[in-house]
Structures are given as structure tokens and as C-alpha cells.
Tab-separated table of C-alpha atoms and ligand atoms in Angstrom:
chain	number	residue	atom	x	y	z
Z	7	UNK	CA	145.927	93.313	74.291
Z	8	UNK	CA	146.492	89.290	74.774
Z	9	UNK	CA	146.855	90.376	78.736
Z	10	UNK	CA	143.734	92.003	78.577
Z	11	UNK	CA	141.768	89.203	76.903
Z	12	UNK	CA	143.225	86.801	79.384
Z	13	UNK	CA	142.406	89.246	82.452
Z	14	UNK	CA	138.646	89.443	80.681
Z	15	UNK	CA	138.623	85.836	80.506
Z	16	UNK	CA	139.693	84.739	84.223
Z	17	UNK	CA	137.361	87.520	85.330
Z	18	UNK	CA	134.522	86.470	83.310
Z	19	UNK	CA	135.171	82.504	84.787
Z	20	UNK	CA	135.308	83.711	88.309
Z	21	UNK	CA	132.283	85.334	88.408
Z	22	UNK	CA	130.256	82.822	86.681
Z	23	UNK	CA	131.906	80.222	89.259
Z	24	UNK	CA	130.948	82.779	91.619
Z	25	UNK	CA	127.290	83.739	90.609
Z	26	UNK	CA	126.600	80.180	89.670
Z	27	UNK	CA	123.180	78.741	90.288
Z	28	UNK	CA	123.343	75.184	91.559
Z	29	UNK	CA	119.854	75.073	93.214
Z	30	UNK	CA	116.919	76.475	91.432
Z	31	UNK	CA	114.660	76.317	94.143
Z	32	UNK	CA	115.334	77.009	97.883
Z	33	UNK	CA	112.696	76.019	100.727
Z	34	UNK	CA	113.782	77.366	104.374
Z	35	UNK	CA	112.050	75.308	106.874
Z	36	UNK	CA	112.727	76.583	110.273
Z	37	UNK	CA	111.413	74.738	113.478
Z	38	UNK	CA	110.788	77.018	116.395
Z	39	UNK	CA	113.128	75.485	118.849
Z	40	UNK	CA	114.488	73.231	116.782
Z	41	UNK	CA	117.068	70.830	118.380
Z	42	UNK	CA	120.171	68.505	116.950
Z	43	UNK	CA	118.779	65.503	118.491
Z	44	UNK	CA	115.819	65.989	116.522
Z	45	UNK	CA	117.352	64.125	113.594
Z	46	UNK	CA	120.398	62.738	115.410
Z	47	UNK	CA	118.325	60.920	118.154
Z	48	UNK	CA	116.096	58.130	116.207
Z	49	UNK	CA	114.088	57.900	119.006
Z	50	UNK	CA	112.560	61.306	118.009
Z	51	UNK	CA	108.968	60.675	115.951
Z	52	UNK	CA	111.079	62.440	112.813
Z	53	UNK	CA	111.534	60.207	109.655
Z	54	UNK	CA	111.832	62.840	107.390
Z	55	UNK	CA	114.085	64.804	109.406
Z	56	UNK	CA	116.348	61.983	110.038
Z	57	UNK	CA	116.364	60.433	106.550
Z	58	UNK	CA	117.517	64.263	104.935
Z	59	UNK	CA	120.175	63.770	107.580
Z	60	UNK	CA	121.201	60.308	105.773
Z	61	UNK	CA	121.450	61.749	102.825
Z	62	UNK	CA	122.637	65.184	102.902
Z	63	UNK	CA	124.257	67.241	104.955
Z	64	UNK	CA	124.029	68.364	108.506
Z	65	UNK	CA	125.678	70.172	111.650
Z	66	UNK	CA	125.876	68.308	114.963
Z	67	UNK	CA	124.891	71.798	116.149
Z	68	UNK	CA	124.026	75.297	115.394
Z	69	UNK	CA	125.262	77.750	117.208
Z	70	UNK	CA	123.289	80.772	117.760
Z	71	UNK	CA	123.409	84.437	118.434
Z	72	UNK	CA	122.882	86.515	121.860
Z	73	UNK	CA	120.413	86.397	122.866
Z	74	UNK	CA	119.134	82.969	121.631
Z	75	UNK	CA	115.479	84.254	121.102
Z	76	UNK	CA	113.040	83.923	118.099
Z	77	UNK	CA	112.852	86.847	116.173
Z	78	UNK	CA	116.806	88.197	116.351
Z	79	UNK	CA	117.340	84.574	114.875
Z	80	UNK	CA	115.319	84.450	112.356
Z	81	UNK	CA	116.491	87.624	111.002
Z	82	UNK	CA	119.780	86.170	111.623
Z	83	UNK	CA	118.600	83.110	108.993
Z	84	UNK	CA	117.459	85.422	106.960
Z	85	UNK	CA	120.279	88.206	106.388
Z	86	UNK	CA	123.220	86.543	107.295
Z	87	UNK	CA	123.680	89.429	109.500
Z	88	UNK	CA	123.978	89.533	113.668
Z	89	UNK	CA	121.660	91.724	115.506
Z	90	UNK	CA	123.530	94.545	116.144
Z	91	UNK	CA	123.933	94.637	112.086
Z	92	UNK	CA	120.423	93.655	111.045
Z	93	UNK	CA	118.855	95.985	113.826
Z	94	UNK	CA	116.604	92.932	115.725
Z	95	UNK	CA	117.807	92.788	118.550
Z	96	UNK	CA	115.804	91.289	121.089
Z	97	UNK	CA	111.672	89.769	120.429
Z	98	UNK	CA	110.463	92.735	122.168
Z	99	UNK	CA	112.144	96.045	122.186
Z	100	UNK	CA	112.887	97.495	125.403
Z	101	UNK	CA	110.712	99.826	126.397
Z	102	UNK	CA	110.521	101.815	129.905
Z	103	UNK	CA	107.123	101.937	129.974
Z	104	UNK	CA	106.000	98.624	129.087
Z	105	UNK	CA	109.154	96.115	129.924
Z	106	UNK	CA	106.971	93.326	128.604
Z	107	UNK	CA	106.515	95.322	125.310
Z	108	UNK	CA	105.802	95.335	121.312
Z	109	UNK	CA	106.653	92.524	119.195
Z	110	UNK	CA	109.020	93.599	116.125
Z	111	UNK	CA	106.646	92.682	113.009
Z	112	UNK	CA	107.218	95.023	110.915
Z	113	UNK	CA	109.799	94.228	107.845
Z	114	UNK	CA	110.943	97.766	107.813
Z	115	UNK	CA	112.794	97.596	111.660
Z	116	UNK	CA	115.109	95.114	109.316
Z	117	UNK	CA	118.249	97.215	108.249
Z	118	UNK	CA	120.191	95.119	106.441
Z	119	UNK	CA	119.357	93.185	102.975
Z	120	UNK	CA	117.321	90.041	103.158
Z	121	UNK	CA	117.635	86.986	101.331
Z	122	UNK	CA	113.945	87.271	99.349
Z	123	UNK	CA	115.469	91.234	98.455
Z	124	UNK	CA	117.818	89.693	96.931
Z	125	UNK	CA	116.091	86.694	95.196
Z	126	UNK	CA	113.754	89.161	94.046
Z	127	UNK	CA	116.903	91.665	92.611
Z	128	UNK	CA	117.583	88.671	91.245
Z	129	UNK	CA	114.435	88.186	89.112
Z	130	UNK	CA	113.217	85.324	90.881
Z	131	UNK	CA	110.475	84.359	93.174
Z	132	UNK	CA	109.774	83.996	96.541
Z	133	UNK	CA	107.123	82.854	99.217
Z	134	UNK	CA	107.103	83.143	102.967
Z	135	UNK	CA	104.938	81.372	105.484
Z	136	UNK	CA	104.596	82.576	108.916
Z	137	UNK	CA	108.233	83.926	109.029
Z	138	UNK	CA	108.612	86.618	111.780
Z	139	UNK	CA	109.268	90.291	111.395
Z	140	UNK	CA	107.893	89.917	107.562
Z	141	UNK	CA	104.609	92.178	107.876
Z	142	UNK	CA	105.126	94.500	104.476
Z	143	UNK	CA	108.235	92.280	103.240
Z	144	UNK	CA	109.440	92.178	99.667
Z	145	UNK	CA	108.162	89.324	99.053
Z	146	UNK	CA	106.199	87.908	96.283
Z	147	UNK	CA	103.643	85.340	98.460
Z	148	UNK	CA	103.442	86.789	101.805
Z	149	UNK	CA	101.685	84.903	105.093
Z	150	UNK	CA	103.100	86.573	107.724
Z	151	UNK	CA	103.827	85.849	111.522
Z	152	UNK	CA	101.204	88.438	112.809
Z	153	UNK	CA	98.541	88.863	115.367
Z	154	UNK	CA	96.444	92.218	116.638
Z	155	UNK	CA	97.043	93.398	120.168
Z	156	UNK	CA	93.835	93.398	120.675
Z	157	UNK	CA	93.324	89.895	120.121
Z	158	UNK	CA	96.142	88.036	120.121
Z	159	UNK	CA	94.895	84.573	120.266
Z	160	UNK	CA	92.723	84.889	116.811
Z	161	UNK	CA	95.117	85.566	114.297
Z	162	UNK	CA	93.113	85.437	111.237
Z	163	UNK	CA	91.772	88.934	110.856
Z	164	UNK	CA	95.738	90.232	111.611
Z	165	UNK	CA	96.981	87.305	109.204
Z	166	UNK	CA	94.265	88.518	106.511
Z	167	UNK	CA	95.242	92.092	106.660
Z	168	UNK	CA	99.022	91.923	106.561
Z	169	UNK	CA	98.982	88.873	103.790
Z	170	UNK	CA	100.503	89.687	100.316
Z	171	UNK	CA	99.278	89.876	97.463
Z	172	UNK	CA	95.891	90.738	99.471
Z	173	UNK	CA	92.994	87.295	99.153
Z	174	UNK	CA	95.997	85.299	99.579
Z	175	UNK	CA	95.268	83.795	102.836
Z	176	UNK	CA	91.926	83.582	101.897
Z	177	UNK	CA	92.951	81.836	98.666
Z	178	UNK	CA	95.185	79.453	100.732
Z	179	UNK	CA	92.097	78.282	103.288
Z	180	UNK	CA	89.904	78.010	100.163
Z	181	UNK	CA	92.617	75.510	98.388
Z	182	UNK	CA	94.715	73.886	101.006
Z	183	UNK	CA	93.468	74.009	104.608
Z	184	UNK	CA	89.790	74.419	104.524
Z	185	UNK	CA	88.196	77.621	106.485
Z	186	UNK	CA	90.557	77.982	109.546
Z	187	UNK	CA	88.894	78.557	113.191
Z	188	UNK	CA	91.111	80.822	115.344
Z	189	UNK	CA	92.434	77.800	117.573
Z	190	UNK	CA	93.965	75.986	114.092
Z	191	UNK	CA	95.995	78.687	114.446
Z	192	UNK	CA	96.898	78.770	117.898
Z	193	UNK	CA	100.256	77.642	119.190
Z	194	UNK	CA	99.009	75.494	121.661
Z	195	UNK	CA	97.111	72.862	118.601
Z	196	UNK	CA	99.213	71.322	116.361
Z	197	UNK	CA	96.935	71.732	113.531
Z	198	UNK	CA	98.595	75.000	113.593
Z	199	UNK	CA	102.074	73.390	112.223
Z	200	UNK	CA	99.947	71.108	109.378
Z	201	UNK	CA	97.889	74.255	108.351
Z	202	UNK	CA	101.114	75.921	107.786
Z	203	UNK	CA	102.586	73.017	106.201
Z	204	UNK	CA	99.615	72.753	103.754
Z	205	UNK	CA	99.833	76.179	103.041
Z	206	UNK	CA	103.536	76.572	101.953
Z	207	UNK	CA	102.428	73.137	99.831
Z	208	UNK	CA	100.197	74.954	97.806
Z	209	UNK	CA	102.056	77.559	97.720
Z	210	UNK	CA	104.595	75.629	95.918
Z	211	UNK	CA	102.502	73.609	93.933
Z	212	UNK	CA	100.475	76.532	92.024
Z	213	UNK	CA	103.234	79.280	92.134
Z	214	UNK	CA	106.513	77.541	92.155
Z	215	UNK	CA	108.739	80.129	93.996
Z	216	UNK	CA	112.597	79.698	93.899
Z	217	UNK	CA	112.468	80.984	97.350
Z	218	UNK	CA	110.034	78.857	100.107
Z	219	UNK	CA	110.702	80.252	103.446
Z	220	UNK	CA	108.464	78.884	106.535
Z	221	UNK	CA	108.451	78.840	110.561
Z	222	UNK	CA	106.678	76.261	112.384
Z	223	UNK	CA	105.844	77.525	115.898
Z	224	UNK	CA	104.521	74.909	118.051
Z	225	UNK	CA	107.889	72.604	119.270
Z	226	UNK	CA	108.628	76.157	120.797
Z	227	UNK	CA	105.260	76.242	122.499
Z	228	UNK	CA	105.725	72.875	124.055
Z	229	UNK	CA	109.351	72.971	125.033
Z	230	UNK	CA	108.617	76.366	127.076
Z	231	UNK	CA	105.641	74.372	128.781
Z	232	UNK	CA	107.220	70.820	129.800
Z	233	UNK	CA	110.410	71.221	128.866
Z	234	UNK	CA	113.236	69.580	126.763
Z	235	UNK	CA	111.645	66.336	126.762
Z	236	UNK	CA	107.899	66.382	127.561
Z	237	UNK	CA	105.521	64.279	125.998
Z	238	UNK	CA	103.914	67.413	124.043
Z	239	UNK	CA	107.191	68.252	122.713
Z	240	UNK	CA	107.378	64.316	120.943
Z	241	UNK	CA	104.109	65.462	119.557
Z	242	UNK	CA	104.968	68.655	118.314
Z	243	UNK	CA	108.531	67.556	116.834
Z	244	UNK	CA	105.799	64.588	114.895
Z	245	UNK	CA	104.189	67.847	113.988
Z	246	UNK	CA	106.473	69.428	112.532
Z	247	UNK	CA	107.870	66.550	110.715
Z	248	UNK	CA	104.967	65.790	108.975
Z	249	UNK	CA	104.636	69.227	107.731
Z	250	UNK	CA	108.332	68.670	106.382
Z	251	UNK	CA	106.762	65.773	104.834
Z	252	UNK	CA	104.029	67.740	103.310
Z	253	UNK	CA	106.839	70.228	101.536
Z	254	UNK	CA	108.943	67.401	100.418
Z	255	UNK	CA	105.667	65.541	98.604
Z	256	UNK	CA	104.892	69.201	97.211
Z	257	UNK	CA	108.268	69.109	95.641
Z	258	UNK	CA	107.627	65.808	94.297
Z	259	UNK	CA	104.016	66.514	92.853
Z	260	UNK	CA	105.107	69.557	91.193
Z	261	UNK	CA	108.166	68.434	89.618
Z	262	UNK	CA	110.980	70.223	91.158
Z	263	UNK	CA	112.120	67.575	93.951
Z	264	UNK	CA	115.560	67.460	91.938
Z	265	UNK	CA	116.178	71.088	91.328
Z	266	UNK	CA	115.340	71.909	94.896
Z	267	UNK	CA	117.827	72.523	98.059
Z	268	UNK	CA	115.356	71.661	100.909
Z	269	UNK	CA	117.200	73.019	104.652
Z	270	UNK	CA	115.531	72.494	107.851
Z	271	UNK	CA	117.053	74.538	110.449
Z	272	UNK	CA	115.792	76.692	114.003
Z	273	UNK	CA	116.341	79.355	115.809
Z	274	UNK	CA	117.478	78.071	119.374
Z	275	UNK	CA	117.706	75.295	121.837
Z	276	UNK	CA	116.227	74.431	124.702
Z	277	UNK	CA	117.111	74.600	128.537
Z	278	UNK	CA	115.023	72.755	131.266
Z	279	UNK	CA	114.005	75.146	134.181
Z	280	UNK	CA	113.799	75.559	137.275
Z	281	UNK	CA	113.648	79.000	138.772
Z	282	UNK	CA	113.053	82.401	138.011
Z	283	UNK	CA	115.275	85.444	139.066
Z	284	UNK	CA	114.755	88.971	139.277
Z	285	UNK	CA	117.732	91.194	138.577
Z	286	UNK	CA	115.919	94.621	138.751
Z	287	UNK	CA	114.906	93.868	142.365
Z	288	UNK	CA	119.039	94.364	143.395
Z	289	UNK	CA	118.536	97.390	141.451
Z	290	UNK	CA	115.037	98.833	143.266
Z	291	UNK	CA	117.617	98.116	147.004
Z	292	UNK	CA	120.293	100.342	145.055
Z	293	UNK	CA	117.873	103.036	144.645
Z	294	UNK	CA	118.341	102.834	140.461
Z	295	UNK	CA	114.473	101.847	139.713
Z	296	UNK	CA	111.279	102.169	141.174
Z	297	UNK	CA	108.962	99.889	142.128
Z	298	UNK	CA	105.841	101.251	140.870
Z	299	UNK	CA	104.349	100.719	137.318
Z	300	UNK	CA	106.172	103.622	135.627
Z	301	UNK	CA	109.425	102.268	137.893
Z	302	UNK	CA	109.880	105.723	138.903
Z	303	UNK	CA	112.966	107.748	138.406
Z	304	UNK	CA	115.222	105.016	136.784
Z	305	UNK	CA	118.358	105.466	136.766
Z	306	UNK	CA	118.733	101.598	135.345
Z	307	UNK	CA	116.850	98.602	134.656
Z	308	UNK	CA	117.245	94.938	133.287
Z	309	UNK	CA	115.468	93.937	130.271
Z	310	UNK	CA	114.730	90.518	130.239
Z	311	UNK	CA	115.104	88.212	127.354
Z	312	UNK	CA	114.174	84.480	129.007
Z	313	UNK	CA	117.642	83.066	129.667
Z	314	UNK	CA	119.574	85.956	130.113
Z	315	UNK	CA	119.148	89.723	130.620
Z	316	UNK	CA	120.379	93.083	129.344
Z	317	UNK	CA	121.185	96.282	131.477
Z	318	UNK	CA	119.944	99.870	130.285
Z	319	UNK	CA	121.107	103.134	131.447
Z	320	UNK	CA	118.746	105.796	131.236
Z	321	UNK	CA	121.806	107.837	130.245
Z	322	UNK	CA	123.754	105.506	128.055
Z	323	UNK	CA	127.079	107.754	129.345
Z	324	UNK	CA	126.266	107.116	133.047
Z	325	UNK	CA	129.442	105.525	133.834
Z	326	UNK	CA	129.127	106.092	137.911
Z	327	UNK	CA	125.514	104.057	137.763
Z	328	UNK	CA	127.622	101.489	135.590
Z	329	UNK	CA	130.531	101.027	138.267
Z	330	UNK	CA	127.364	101.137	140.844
Z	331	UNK	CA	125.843	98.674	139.222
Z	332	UNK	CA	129.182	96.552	138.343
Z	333	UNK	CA	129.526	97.064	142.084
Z	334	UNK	CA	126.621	95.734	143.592
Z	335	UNK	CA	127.088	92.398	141.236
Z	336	UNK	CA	130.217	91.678	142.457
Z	337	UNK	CA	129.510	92.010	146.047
Z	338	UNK	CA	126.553	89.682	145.737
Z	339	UNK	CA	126.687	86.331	148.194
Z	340	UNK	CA	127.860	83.204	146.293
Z	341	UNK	CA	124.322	81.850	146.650
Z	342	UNK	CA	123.139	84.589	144.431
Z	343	UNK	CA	126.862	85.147	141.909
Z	344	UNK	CA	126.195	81.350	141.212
Z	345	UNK	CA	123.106	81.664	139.309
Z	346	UNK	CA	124.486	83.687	136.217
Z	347	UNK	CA	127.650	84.983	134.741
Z	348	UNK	CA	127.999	89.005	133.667
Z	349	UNK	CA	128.913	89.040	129.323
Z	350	UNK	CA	130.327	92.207	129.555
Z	351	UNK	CA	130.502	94.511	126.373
Z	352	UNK	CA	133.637	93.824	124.578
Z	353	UNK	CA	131.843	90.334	124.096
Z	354	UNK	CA	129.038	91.355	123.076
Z	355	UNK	CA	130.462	93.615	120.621
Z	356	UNK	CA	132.387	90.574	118.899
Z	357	UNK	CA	128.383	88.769	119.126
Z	358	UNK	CA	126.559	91.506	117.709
Z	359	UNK	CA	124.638	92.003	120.269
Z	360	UNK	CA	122.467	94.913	121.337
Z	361	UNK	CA	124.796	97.942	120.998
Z	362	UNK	CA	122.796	99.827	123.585
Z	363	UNK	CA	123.122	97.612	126.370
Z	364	UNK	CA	125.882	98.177	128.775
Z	365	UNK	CA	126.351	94.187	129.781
Z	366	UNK	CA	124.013	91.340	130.017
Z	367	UNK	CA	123.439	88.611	132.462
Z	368	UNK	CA	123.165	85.056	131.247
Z	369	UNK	CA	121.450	82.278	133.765
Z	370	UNK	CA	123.085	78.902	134.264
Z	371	UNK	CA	121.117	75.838	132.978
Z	372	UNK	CA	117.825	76.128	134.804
Z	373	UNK	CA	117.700	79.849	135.744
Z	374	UNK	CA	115.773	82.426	133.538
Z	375	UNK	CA	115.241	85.748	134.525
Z	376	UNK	CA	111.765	88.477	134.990
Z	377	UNK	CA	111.194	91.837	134.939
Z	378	UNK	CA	109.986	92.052	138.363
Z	379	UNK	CA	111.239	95.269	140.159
Z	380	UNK	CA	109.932	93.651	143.796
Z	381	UNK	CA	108.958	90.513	145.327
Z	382	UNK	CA	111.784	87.567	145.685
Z	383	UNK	CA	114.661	87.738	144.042
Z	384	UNK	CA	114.283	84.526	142.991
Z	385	UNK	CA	110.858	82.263	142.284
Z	386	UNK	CA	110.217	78.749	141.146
Z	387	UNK	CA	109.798	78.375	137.040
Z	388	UNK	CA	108.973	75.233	134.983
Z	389	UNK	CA	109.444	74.460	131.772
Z	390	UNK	CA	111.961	75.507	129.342
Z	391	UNK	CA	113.688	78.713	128.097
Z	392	UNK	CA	116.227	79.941	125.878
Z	393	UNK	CA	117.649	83.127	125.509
Z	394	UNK	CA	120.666	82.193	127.015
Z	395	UNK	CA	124.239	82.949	125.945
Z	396	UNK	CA	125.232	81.061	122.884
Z	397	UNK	CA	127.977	78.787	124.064
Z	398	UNK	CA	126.972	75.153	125.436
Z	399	UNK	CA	125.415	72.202	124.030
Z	400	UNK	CA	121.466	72.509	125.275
Z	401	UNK	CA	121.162	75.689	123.586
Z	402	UNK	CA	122.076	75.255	119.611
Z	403	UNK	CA	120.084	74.762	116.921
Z	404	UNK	CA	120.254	71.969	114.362
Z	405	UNK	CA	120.558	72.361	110.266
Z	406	UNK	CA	119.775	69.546	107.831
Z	407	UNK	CA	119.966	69.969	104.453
Z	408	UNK	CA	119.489	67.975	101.186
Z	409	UNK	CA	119.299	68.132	97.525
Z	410	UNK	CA	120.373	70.260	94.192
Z	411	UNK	CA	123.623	72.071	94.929
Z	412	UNK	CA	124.595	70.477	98.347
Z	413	UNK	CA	127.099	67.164	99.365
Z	414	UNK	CA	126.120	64.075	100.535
Z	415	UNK	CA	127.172	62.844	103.541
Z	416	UNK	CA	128.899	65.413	105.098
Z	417	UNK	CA	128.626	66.434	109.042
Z	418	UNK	CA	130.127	69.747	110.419
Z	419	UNK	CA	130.580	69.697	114.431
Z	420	UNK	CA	129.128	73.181	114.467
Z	421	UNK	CA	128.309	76.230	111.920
Z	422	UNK	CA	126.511	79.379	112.922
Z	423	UNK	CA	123.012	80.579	112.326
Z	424	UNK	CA	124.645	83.792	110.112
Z	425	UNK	CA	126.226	81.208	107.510
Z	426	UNK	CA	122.488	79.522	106.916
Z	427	UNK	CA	121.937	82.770	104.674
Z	428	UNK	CA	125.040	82.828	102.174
Z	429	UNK	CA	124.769	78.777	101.660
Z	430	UNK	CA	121.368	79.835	100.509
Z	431	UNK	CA	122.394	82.747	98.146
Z	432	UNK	CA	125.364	80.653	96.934
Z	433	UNK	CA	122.640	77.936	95.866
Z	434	UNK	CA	120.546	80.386	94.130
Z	435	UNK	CA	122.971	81.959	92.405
Z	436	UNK	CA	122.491	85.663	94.369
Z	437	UNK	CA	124.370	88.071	95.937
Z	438	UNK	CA	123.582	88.806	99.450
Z	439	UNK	CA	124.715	92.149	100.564
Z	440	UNK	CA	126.172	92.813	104.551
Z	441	UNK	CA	126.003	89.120	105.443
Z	442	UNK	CA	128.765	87.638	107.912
Z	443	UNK	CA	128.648	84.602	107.357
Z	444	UNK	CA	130.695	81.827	105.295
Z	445	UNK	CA	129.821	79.114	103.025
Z	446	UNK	CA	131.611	76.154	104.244
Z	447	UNK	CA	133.010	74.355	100.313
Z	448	UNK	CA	132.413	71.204	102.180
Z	449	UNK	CA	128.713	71.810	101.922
Z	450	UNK	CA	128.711	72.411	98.487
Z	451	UNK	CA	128.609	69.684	96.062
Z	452	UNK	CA	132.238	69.875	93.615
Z	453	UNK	CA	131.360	70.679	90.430
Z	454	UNK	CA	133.685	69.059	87.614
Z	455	UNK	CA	136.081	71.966	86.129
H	528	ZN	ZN1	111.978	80.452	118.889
């Protein structure tokens, strides 16, 4: 009987250690293309981002999943889960018939738990701000990433329609940002990243969610038109930190600055770029895809995902178009092998990567790759990309992170974008099912036994 008492007892402490709450609120920020030197490099127009880092904690770099693209990663922040796991596996599916394809908006595609499920299992409250793949998401204040096909550079009627509980972007321009025009929320304006800002604001100010997640696009936008380091990207990184700064007064203003974990994380890197390459024109010479618009009768083709890109088989269990393929690639002249490196499948596997692809091509710094089925093989690019595989400097993320439930003055060398997820769920007190991830103690702040 005593036994079972004690047993009852250490169980009982364990979970409550476990389940503990040490944040009450969480607010996600993630900058599209968010980079370490962000907060690291003073010379960045970033004082909120590099005072956090002063005070809290941060990685010198984040390391990301394969490929390094927008909406896989997010999903990645958001689950804890890798693609092949949470079922996002590239921005745009692939697709035969339209290569350039669909964007994945729809929460349902997501097949693993997310962290506002959970909050929400949890009895508490959430809000999301232009977060991808949330259209229909469980999630109590909804603006999601959307846009119509039809007219993709007006979002407002899209953003209207798929906004939860329905008025609320309405009630948002009518409180915080005024009535929007389409460009203030185009990627190419920066209003776009202070009308987001102001919205997630109010969003905390009048509903107080325990859960704040928000994406602000436009460093992305920049750093794919000039580059790591052009002058728009200063201005968009400004951007972006004073929409930080617009959370963090929020915060203040409504009284929860103290009780609030505040993280400011991304999605990928950047690489500077110089040329383009087209992988499906080797396969048009071997006969394996057409050239014309429907590419014929494909046998295989290369979906491209910026800085590297995935093979498809027609027939997944064509192993002689495989070897054909694996073939050709090796027999390439050096002038053409040096431009990538071939991430064969047991890799990706251990990534989580697509689990229909057969391998994947990554560029070196300054190659990216097209769909193109004819033309050169290769054509100048400028700008940046990412997309590439996961393992050098240029392409990781950054996290900062400050406030209720989290050390001071801690710096880890590198985490990776699944463990964002269970620090989060840790702070709230949740549990969040199928994530891989781990919670680092070190980012925790020791509570006295
Ligand atoms: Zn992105």
C-alpha cells in the first residue's frame, strides 16, 4: 500500500514537472528568410532583434529541413514534425501537368498535430497571422496566408473569405490598419510587414491569445530580388523589426509582457545567385520527357524546388529509368558534375524528405535550378534562393527568444527548425503529439525544486 502511495506520488510529481506551464502566453514570430546575422551582425537596422538576443536566448544558427523552402518549414515550426511526417513537402506539389503548380493552403494537407490543436485541446487560445498552409485551421483568430488564382496580387477578397471567425479581417482594418489597398498587402511594399504587425497587435491587445503565431513575408521578397545583402533587404529586415517592435509594445500595453515567451525565428537562409540550371533538359536528350507542354510520354522529370531539385518516376518502381537516370549523372563532364551534388534516398529518408522522390539534386552556392525541359542547360540568375540542402552556413535560419519560461544568456551553436515546436509546448504547458524534436534544458529557465 505505502509502495503504491509512493509510486502515486513520484508519478503525480513527474507529470506536473512534465505538464508544467512556465509561459502563459506564446507569440511565434517568423521572418520569411530570416538570417543569424540578423541579430548577431549590429550592423543590421534590428534593435529589437538584437536586444532579445542580449537578453535571452538564441542559436548561432538554425538548421533547416530539405528542401529549405517556405511552406515545408513552417509546418516544420509548427508540428515539430519533418515533411515526410507532416505531409508538406515541397511549396508546390508536383504536378505533371503544371510543374510550376498549386500552392498548399489548405490546413487539412497537414497530417500530423499542430501546435494551436493542441493549445486549443488544451483549453487555451490561439491567433495566427498570415501563417502558411492555415486556410480552415483550428484556430481561434485566423488571418491566413492566402490569395485567389485568379488574382494573386490582391489578396484581400481571398484573405476576407478564408479569415476566421468570418468579419475578422474586416474588424482588424477597421481597428488597427485602416482600410487596406491591395498593394499594402503586396510583398514587394513593406507596409505589408507593419500591416501585419499591427494586426497581430490588436489581436493581442483585445483577445489576449496564449498562442500568437505570425509570418512576415517581405525580407524573403527582397533577398530573392538583390540578394543576401541588397539595400532592399536592410529595409525589409527594418521592416520586420519594427513589426517585432509593434508585438513587444502590444505585450506591454496589455499587461502580459512578463508572462509572455516572445521567439523570433524563420524558415531558411539565403544564397546569392548566379545561374540557373535545367536538369530535365539531360532528361528530354535521354528520351525520359518531352519537350512539349504536356512533356509528352514521361518516363521522368525533375521537380524543382529553387536550390535544389527532386526526381519523379512516372512509375515509382521503375528501377531501369532510375539506373538510366543515375547513369547519365554520372557520366556528365566535370563542367556540368560541379554544379550540384546527387542526396540520394537513404539521406533523405533520415531528413524526412519527400518519400516519393527517388533522389534530389542540390546546387552549390550560386546555382538554382528550373523546370525547363529545353533551351540551355544552364542560364544566368540573380538574386537569391534557398531551397538548398540543409547543411552549410548561408542557408540556416536564426531563433531568438526571450521571456517567461526561457534562460538568459544562453547561445546554442545550432538547433533544428523541428525542436522550435516542443520548446513551445513545453512553455505552454501542452502536449504535442508526433513531434521530433527536443527541448534543449539549457533553454529552459531551472526552476527551484
Ligand atoms: Zn521562406
Amino acid at each position: 500500500m505505502k509502495k503504491i502511495f509512493l509510486l502515486a506520488l513520484i508519478t503525480c510529481f513527474y507529470f506536473t514537472g512534465l505538464m508544467a506551464q512556465t509561459a502563459k502566453y506564446v507569440v511565434i514570430v517568423s521572418v520569411d528568410g530570416f538570417r543569424p546575422d540578423f541579430y548577431m551582425d549590429k550592423s543590421w537596422p534590428a534593435p529589437n532583434m538584437q536586444q532579445m538576443m542580449d537578453r535571452g536566448v538564441y542559436a548561432e544558427g538554425v538548421r533547416g529541413i530539405f528542401p529549405t523552402v517556405t511552406y515545408p518549414s513552417h509546418t516544420t515550426i509548427i508540428t515539430g514534425a519533418m515533411p515526410a511526417r507532416h505531409g508538406i513537402v515541397y511549396n508546390t506539389p508536383f504536378d505533371m501537368k503544371g510543374l510550376s503548380g498549386r500552392w498548399v493552403k489548405d490546413a487539412k494537407e497537414i497530417k500530423v498535430q499542430t501546435l494551436w490543436e493542441a493549445a486549443h485541446q488544451a483549453g487555451l487560445k490561439t491567433a495566427s497571422v498570415s501563417w502558411p498552409v492555415t486556410v480552415g485551421a483550428q484556430i481561434d483568430y485566423n488571418i491566413p496566408e492566402t490569395w485567389s488564382e485568379t488574382t494573386p496580387g490582391d489578396r484581400r477578397g481571398a484573405t476576407s473569405q478564408d479569415a476566421t471567425p468570418k468579419g475578422l479581417f474586416e474588424e482588424v482594418q477597421e481597428n488597427a490598419t485602416g482600410h487596406l489597398q491591395a498593394n499594402d498587402l503586396d510583398l514587394h511594399y513593406l507596409s505589408m510587414n507593419e500591416n501585419l504587425g499591427r494586426m497581430t497587435a490588436y489581436l493581442i491587445l483585445k483577445y489576449k491569445p496564449n498562442l500568437v503565431t505570425v509570418h512576415l513575408p517581405c525580407t524573403d521578397e527582397f533577398e530573392h530580388m538583390e540578394g543576401r545583402e541588397g539595400e532592399g533587404v536592410r529595409r525589409a529586415v527594418a521592416s520586420a523589426d519594427r513589426a517585432i517592435g509593434d508585438i513587444m509594445e502590444a505585450l506591454l500595453k496589455a499587461g502580459i509582457k512578463d508572462s509572455t515567451a516572445l521567439i523570433i525565428t524563420g524558415d531558411h537562409g539565403f544564397v546569392d545567385t548566379h545561374s540557373s540550371l535545367a536538369p530535365n533538359v539531360w532528361l528530354a536528350q535521354q528520351g525520359l520527357i518531352g519537350v512539349t507542354p504536356d512533356r509528352g510520354n514521361w518516363k521522368a522529370a525533375f521537380h524543382s524546388s529553387g536550390g535544389s531539385a527532386f526526381l519523379h518516376l512516372k512509375d515509382p518502381k521503375d528501377e531501369k529509368t532510375l539506373q538510366q537516370v543515375k547513369k547519365m549523372l554520372s557520366e556528365l563532364p566535370y563542367s556540368q558534375q560541379k554544379l550540384f551534388r546527387i542526396i540520394d534516398r537513404s539521406v533523405m529518408d533520415k531528413m524526412g524528405s519527400d518519400p516519393e522522390a527517388a533522389l534530389a539534386l542540390t546546387g552549390v552556392q550560386g546555382i538554382s535550378f528550373n523546370n525547363n525541359a529545353d533551351g540551355p542547360i544552364l542560364k544566368p540568375a540573380k538574386g537569391g534562393a534557398h531551397g538548398y540542402f540543409p547543411d552549410f552556413k548561408e542557408i540556416r535560419t536564426g531563433f531568438v527568444a526571450t521571456g517567461a519560461g526561457l534562460n538568459m544568456g544562453t547561445v546554442f551553436p545550432e538547433i533544428g527548425l523541428e525542436d522550435i515546436a516542443p520548446l513551445v509546448a513545453k512553455l505552454l504547458g501542452i502536449e504535442l503529439k508526433q513531434a521530433e524534436g527536443i527541448v534543449y534544458p539549457g533553454m529552459l529557465m531551472s526552476t527551484k525544486k
